[in-house]
Amino acid sequence: MPESTLHAELPRATLVTKKHRRISVIWLIPILAAVVALGIAVQRILSEGPTITIILKAAQGIEAGKTFIKYKDVNIGQVTAVQLSDDYSKVKVTAKITKSAAGLIVEDAQFWVVAPRITLSGVSGLGTLLSGNYIGFGVGKSSRAQREFAGLDVPPAVADGQHGIQLTLKAAKLGSLGIGAPVYYRSLEAGEVTGYNLAADGQSIEVNLFVRAPYDKFVNAETRFWNVSGMNVSLGADGVQLHTESLVAIIAGGLAFDTPSFADGAGPPTGSTVFSLFDDQASAMKKPEANSQHFVLYFHESLRGLSVGAPVTLLGLPGGEVTDVGLDIDPKTQALRGRVEIVAYPDRLIGRLGEQQLAIGQTLAESNQERHAFFDHLVEQMGMRAQLQSGSLITGQLFVALDFFPDVKKAQIDWNLTKPEIPSIPSPLPNLEAKLGSILTKLDSVQYEAIGADLRKLLNSSDQVMQDIDQALIHFDKSITPEMKIAIEAFRKATLSANKMMQSTDAALLSPDAPVQQELRDAMQEITRTARALRVLTDYLERHPESLLRGKPEEKN
Amino acid sequence: MKTSEITAAQAGLIGCNTCSLLTHPVSMEHPGHCPRCGAKLESRRPNSIQYTWALVIAATICYIPANLLPVMNTTALGSSEADTIMGGVIYLYTSGSWPLALIVLIASVMVPLGKLIALAYLLITVQRGVKGGVRERTRLYRMVEFIGRWSMLDVFVDTFTVAMVQLKPLMSVEPGLGVVFFAAVVVLTMLAAVTFDPRLIWDSGTEIEVRPVAAPKGHPSVLNEKSHA
Ligand SMILES: [Zn+2]
């Protein structure tokens, strides 16, 4: 069948099963994974804070990935790398700051390492014993961001947001002052020592301290600072003075400040005001002497008991002090004699003049010539002489007294010398022993019997006179006179026993091996030993604070 | 033509995936069910390549955060430390226990990566119809499949540590986000290994053309112009 043949020859249609190119649901899995991973990445990048570098002197237990930067005990960052600086002299710490704290990282922000610190005035950073050291952070005031910082060597003692004033003192030596040592104002703790460093010239120590509000307003440009470290025991001509500010100050040292009354009006301290640190309150609060006059005195007697700083008095009022005690060879006689240099502060004495004489005082204070003339007058006409006197019975300390002796040989002051000489006269009783001895001798040599006899004679004669006047008095005479004799006898006995008593007192107090002195010396030695032991302990603790926990390590040979 | 290299599909047969019974399918399109165990018969796993690719890509994506994010956050005495897998390896190595470091490095870093690379290699060779190395590729596939169950080692170590070291406040260990991704990598590669049909390796490896299936007598057969080989 041609039709069918034709039909058969026609090409056959092909059945092509369309391959399912439908995207399978399975692709949701990689898409989901990608979305989650990207989401985490984006969140990480968005929460990424700034990376900063801090230059420190030493790593001090800082470890990458372990050490945090904390502000108010909140982690604001983490150390990511600790490396040496390019010149190997310092440590470069890289840290990542959380985004929320990024705004804190400004120019004047401060970073320092917080390590456990055990000082006698307190223990700080104890938390770091468990958590390891961390980097402390102090907020800055600037608004300009910065990424490179130099770490502080010592943590700032001033907590954030504390009001007060930072001051700098200049001291000859640090003494027992340490960081954290308290600063007192009228025995109240008003601040603390925040640091110290050697001055650039190496000749003094600069002590930094912080005085908290409200005490800061008592600091003005004229405020005096003095050391109250330890116990201040002074043995002077004024007697024994023991002075301490507090128990902490005894151990850890401390400072005190006050503003002398004559400097009340001084303005507030400027940033560059450098205060000087005085040794004690007395020298700190001393009014500065506008005028001072140096004199030299020569004595031909023992200077034992006369020390530098001993007062010089005029009519018993302090007017200067001894600046040097030494020897001198008299150019005329070649005799060795004692040389005492003093400084006189005429202002002090002038200040004691009465109100109506202030004008005279003023001219004396202002004019050297007037003052010299006045001194000349005192020495030449009035017989003013320097004399060593005993200031204290117990200590035997001497001081220089300027007193008037009208009948001494005339003398003059040679004002041309750099240190004019004030003529001296020997001390009437160079030492107390002699003084007491002579008193006793005198008391001993008093003719009590003779006095009694004379008295009786006198009474007899008066009796005769009286007889004529009044008979009644005879009776009086007869009954009274023997009793008088008895009384005188008793008085003599009393003086003798006083004599004995004084001799024994003398031995107890004044001889070098006298029990009182001996005990005093022992006590002082004991105090010195205790102080030394404490210093050794504090030194050791400072070097090995861990020994508080671990005990003292065994000595290695 | 070597009979030893003929595939079931080429012979018009289907091996049961479950009990391995070789059967005549109803048709290649709709093979029906295994007469012995009743499992659904499949000549080749449908969409095997696509599925495997999807899972391998997902696993690769997860592999990145798994290594970058910490797997463990250790808090000891107030200081906390986050460990990534590589960080742990480096720590173990620097602290002197290099055998342990090696174990962790192999089990946690190299094995997942190796699995991903192996699967990608198998997929690419199958897609390109590469003929050689059939045995080697099959062996590689078996290895990937076998090793899958052991790569959870790291996840197990992590979970054990987290569960045991809870000495708050002295010390505690918390899982990091990285371990989730790590577990995802392991699970996804295991799934990818299962989804991949190894018979595809053999299909391209044998040179024989796929013949249309001669339908057994008595059975209706629907023949395709193109086989699903
Ligand atoms: Zn079966």
mmCIF file of N, CA, C and O and ligand atoms in Angstrom, chain B residues 16 19 34 37, ligand 1:
data_model
loop_
_atom_site.group_PDB
_atom_site.id
_atom_site.type_symbol
_atom_site.label_atom_id
_atom_site.label_comp_id
_atom_site.label_asym_id
_atom_site.label_seq_id
_atom_site.Cartn_x
_atom_site.Cartn_y
_atom_site.Cartn_z
ATOM 1 N N CYS B 16 18.581 -3.794 44.580
ATOM 2 C CA CYS B 16 17.878 -3.148 45.699
ATOM 3 C C CYS B 16 18.905 -2.455 46.609
ATOM 4 O O CYS B 16 19.931 -3.034 46.966
ATOM 5 N N CYS B 19 18.520 -4.473 50.291
ATOM 6 C CA CYS B 19 18.923 -5.856 50.482
ATOM 7 C C CYS B 19 19.791 -6.373 49.334
ATOM 8 O O CYS B 19 20.132 -7.559 49.303
ATOM 9 N N CYS B 34 10.988 -3.445 45.746
ATOM 10 C CA CYS B 34 11.744 -4.684 45.833
ATOM 11 C C CYS B 34 10.804 -5.803 46.262
ATOM 12 O O CYS B 34 10.079 -5.660 47.234
ATOM 13 N N CYS B 37 12.265 -7.102 50.047
ATOM 14 C CA CYS B 37 12.168 -6.302 51.280
ATOM 15 C C CYS B 37 11.173 -5.157 51.155
ATOM 16 O O CYS B 37 10.910 -4.462 52.136
HETATM 17 ZN ZN ZN C 1 15.248 -5.296 48.836
#
